[in-house]
Short mmCIF file of C-alpha atoms in Angstrom, two decimals:
data_model
loop_
_atom_site.label_atom_id
_atom_site.label_comp_id
_atom_site.label_asym_id
_atom_site.label_seq_id
_atom_site.Cartn_x
_atom_site.Cartn_y
_atom_site.Cartn_z
CA MET A 1 154.76 113.57 175.97
CA LEU A 2 155.22 116.76 175.56
CA VAL A 3 154.00 116.39 171.90
CA LYS A 4 150.99 114.67 173.43
CA ARG A 5 150.33 117.57 176.09
CA LEU A 6 150.36 120.19 172.86
CA LEU A 7 148.10 117.96 170.62
CA ILE A 8 145.20 118.58 173.74
CA VAL A 9 145.88 121.87 175.24
CA LEU A 10 145.86 123.46 171.27
CA PRO A 11 142.72 122.15 170.47
CA LEU A 12 141.31 123.46 173.56
CA VAL A 13 142.70 127.17 173.66
CA LEU A 14 141.71 127.43 170.08
CA GLY A 15 138.23 126.26 170.93
CA VAL A 16 138.02 128.54 174.10
CA THR A 17 139.27 131.77 171.75
CA LEU A 18 136.41 130.99 169.21
CA LEU A 19 133.88 130.52 172.05
CA GLN A 20 134.59 133.74 173.83
CA SER A 21 134.32 135.80 170.14
CA TYR A 22 130.70 134.70 170.32
CA PHE A 23 130.02 136.95 173.66
CA TRP A 24 132.01 140.05 171.87
CA VAL A 25 131.50 140.04 167.99
CA PRO A 26 128.73 142.08 167.53
CA THR A 27 125.21 140.79 165.83
CA TYR A 28 123.67 142.25 162.97
CA ASP A 29 120.86 143.65 165.19
CA SER A 30 123.67 144.88 167.74
CA GLN A 31 126.26 146.32 165.16
CA SER A 32 126.62 149.78 166.40
CA VAL A 33 128.13 148.42 169.74
CA GLY A 34 131.96 149.65 170.24
CA GLY A 35 131.68 151.71 167.59
CA SER A 36 128.88 153.74 165.31
CA ASP A 37 131.51 154.07 162.39
CA ARG A 38 130.28 150.44 161.58
CA LEU A 39 127.15 151.71 160.27
CA ARG A 40 128.89 154.44 157.61
CA THR A 41 132.04 152.24 156.47
CA TYR A 42 132.00 149.69 153.98
CA ILE A 43 135.01 147.49 153.22
CA GLU A 44 135.22 145.94 149.32
CA GLY A 45 138.25 143.34 148.81
CA SER A 46 139.37 142.73 145.09
CA SER A 47 141.70 139.69 144.05
CA GLY A 48 143.91 142.36 141.51
CA ASP A 49 145.23 146.29 141.61
CA ALA A 50 143.47 148.70 139.48
CA LYS A 51 145.39 149.04 136.30
CA LEU A 52 143.41 151.62 134.48
CA LEU A 53 140.94 154.28 135.56
CA ASN A 54 139.28 155.36 132.63
CA PRO A 55 136.03 154.63 132.68
CA ILE A 56 135.79 153.76 128.80
CA LEU A 57 138.79 151.90 128.40
CA ASN A 58 139.06 149.74 131.97
CA ALA A 59 138.16 146.02 131.31
CA ASP A 60 139.38 144.36 134.22
CA SER A 61 136.93 144.02 137.50
CA ALA A 62 139.27 145.72 140.11
CA SER A 63 139.80 148.78 137.50
CA SER A 64 135.96 148.73 137.10
CA GLN A 65 135.36 148.89 141.00
CA ILE A 66 137.53 151.65 141.40
CA VAL A 67 135.82 153.52 138.20
CA ASN A 68 132.05 152.95 139.65
CA LEU A 69 133.05 154.70 142.96
CA THR A 70 135.26 157.58 141.33
CA PHE A 71 133.10 158.30 138.15
CA ASP A 72 129.29 159.32 138.06
CA GLY A 73 127.62 158.54 134.69
CA LEU A 74 124.63 159.51 133.34
CA LEU A 75 122.47 157.30 134.71
CA ASP A 76 122.26 153.84 137.00
CA TYR A 77 119.84 151.62 138.53
CA ASP A 78 118.40 151.58 141.91
CA GLU A 79 117.40 148.51 143.91
CA ASN A 80 114.49 147.49 141.50
CA LEU A 81 116.52 147.97 138.41
CA LYS A 82 114.73 151.26 137.69
CA LEU A 83 117.08 154.58 136.18
CA ARG A 84 117.61 156.79 138.44
CA PRO A 85 119.48 159.97 137.75
CA ARG A 86 123.19 160.66 138.14
CA LEU A 87 124.41 163.32 136.26
CA ALA A 88 121.58 163.52 133.42
CA THR A 89 118.25 165.53 134.99
CA ASP A 90 116.09 163.93 132.01
CA TRP A 91 116.27 161.26 129.31
CA THR A 92 114.00 159.70 126.91
CA ILE A 93 114.16 155.85 126.08
CA THR A 94 112.90 154.91 122.59
CA GLU A 95 113.39 151.67 120.39
CA GLU A 96 113.42 151.22 116.53
CA ALA A 97 112.54 147.83 115.40
CA HIS A 98 111.99 146.32 112.17
CA LEU A 99 109.69 143.76 110.30
CA ILE A 100 110.47 142.20 107.14
CA VAL A 101 107.58 142.17 104.35
CA ARG A 102 107.43 138.60 104.18
CA SER A 103 105.30 138.28 100.64
CA ASP A 104 105.55 134.40 100.69
CA ARG A 105 103.22 134.55 103.78
CA ARG A 106 99.65 134.87 104.26
CA PHE A 107 97.87 136.94 107.07
CA PRO A 108 95.97 134.81 109.43
CA ASP A 109 92.54 135.30 107.51
CA GLY A 110 94.51 133.55 104.29
CA ARG A 111 95.37 137.33 102.30
CA PRO A 112 98.49 137.82 100.87
CA VAL A 113 101.47 139.95 102.56
CA THR A 114 102.01 142.89 101.15
CA THR A 115 104.33 146.39 102.54
CA ALA A 116 100.60 148.23 102.05
CA ALA A 117 98.43 145.82 103.60
CA LEU A 118 100.61 144.84 106.36
CA VAL A 119 101.31 148.52 107.90
CA ASP A 120 97.29 149.11 107.27
CA ARG A 121 96.79 146.63 109.15
CA ILE A 122 99.07 147.33 112.17
CA ARG A 123 97.82 150.53 112.41
CA ARG A 124 94.25 149.41 112.46
CA ALA A 125 94.86 146.88 115.39
CA ILE A 126 96.68 149.91 117.46
CA MET A 127 93.30 152.20 116.78
CA ASP A 128 90.94 149.01 117.62
CA GLY A 129 93.07 148.03 120.76
CA ARG A 130 93.85 144.49 119.76
CA LEU A 131 97.29 144.79 120.54
CA GLY A 132 96.84 145.42 124.60
CA ASP A 133 99.42 147.62 126.37
CA LEU A 134 101.51 147.36 122.81
CA SER A 135 98.84 150.11 121.43
CA ALA A 136 100.28 152.91 123.76
CA VAL A 137 103.88 151.84 123.17
CA ILE A 138 103.85 152.23 119.22
CA GLN A 139 104.36 155.59 118.33
CA SER A 140 104.12 155.25 114.62
CA VAL A 141 104.66 152.57 111.55
CA GLU A 142 106.37 153.50 108.57
CA PRO A 143 106.78 151.34 105.36
CA LEU A 144 110.80 151.51 104.33
CA PRO A 145 111.88 150.47 100.77
CA ALA A 146 114.21 147.44 99.73
CA SER A 147 117.78 147.94 99.47
CA SER A 148 121.03 146.61 98.85
CA ARG A 149 124.33 146.83 100.53
CA THR A 150 127.87 145.25 100.30
CA GLU A 151 130.16 144.45 103.42
CA THR A 152 133.47 143.42 103.61
CA ILE A 153 134.26 140.33 106.19
CA THR A 154 136.89 138.61 107.57
CA VAL A 155 136.56 134.80 107.21
CA PRO A 156 139.05 132.33 108.23
CA VAL A 157 140.75 129.63 106.10
CA LYS A 158 141.85 126.35 107.20
CA LYS A 159 145.13 125.56 106.25
CA SER A 160 146.81 121.82 106.32
CA GLU A 161 148.66 122.85 109.20
CA ASP A 162 145.65 123.23 111.31
CA ARG A 163 146.84 127.16 110.84
CA PRO A 164 143.91 129.06 109.65
CA SER A 165 144.92 131.97 107.38
CA PHE A 166 142.27 134.96 106.44
CA ILE A 167 140.81 136.36 103.35
CA ASP A 168 138.36 139.38 102.72
CA VAL A 169 135.16 138.54 101.15
CA ALA A 170 132.92 141.01 99.46
CA VAL A 171 129.22 140.01 100.47
CA THR A 172 126.59 141.82 98.97
CA VAL A 173 123.22 141.98 101.22
CA ARG A 174 119.68 142.40 99.60
CA VAL A 175 117.17 143.74 102.10
CA PRO A 176 113.63 143.35 101.45
CA GLU A 177 110.70 145.80 101.75
CA ARG A 178 110.93 146.60 105.95
CA VAL A 179 108.07 147.88 108.37
CA ARG A 180 109.61 150.29 110.92
CA PHE A 181 108.22 150.59 114.35
CA ASN A 182 109.10 153.55 116.58
CA LEU A 183 108.18 152.71 120.36
CA LYS A 184 108.20 154.62 123.68
CA LYS A 185 109.92 152.01 125.25
CA VAL A 186 111.87 148.69 124.69
CA ASP A 187 110.08 146.22 124.40
CA GLN A 188 111.65 142.59 124.23
CA ASP A 189 107.83 140.84 122.88
CA LEU A 190 107.15 143.33 120.09
CA PHE A 191 106.84 140.80 117.74
CA GLU A 192 104.88 138.08 119.91
CA LYS A 193 102.15 140.68 120.56
CA LEU A 194 102.08 141.28 116.84
CA ALA A 195 101.20 137.58 116.46
CA PRO A 196 96.95 138.34 116.16
CA VAL A 197 98.08 140.83 112.92
CA LEU A 198 100.96 138.63 111.23
CA GLY A 199 100.26 134.90 112.76
CA LYS A 200 102.16 132.80 114.97
CA GLN A 201 104.62 131.18 112.07
CA TYR A 202 105.34 134.66 110.39
CA ALA A 203 109.22 134.98 111.43
CA SER A 204 109.49 130.99 111.14
CA ASP A 205 111.66 129.52 108.66
CA PHE A 206 113.08 132.84 106.99
CA PRO A 207 115.52 131.82 103.83
CA TYR A 208 118.24 133.84 104.46
CA GLU A 209 120.50 132.42 101.66
CA ARG A 210 118.24 133.98 98.90
CA TYR A 211 119.48 137.42 100.32
CA ILE A 212 123.13 136.79 100.77
CA LYS A 213 125.21 136.70 97.83
CA LEU A 214 128.97 135.53 98.25
CA PRO A 215 131.14 136.83 94.62
CA SER A 216 131.16 133.99 91.93
CA ASP A 217 135.04 133.35 92.84
CA LEU A 218 135.06 132.31 96.71
CA GLU A 219 135.98 129.17 96.01
CA LYS A 220 139.22 130.29 94.21
CA ALA A 221 140.10 132.61 96.48
CA VAL A 222 139.69 129.98 99.28
CA ARG A 223 142.04 127.42 97.63
CA THR A 224 144.69 129.95 97.23
CA ALA A 225 144.92 130.89 100.77
CA ALA A 226 144.71 127.36 101.69
#
């Protein structure tokens, strides 16, 4: 009998408790009722403890939250995601972009692509205003000569027991002639906006394999590592 009464009374008590809280818990419009500090106090919880408060080295979310409250950066973003100063008093945003000169392509008028012709056409398009707002963003257009560099990369080699080993491979990369753009600000649609000069298919199907040279004894090195 006691159990039945408890099963009836306890839900009623819980319901009355929740119901009466409706009358004393302040709403958003009356949140300062009973304590004006509510308008100046912000409480944030975390699932873990801060472990490293170095703003450069911290990696976990709990440490990042504390670091953001403790250290001031040079810049941050406002509610409109626009940069605003913290410690910095002024700043400059620029972008440097590179466009490969594709001698295997032709301009929209059918003439072959060369470095001089590409630079000249882009500069003329800027002066004529045919690139829209991009004309005001591009500060300079400069040709760059072809170059070559060798880099060592580490690649995994799968062994028979499914445990990969690693070997260092010297890769030679030939960089063809390019055009360098210096811009006043970052423009993610730079190359799309250059379509009137380059043509829509200029950047498609680039033959990367022609410009990357692997060592001649790579196959032997892979067999030895495996």
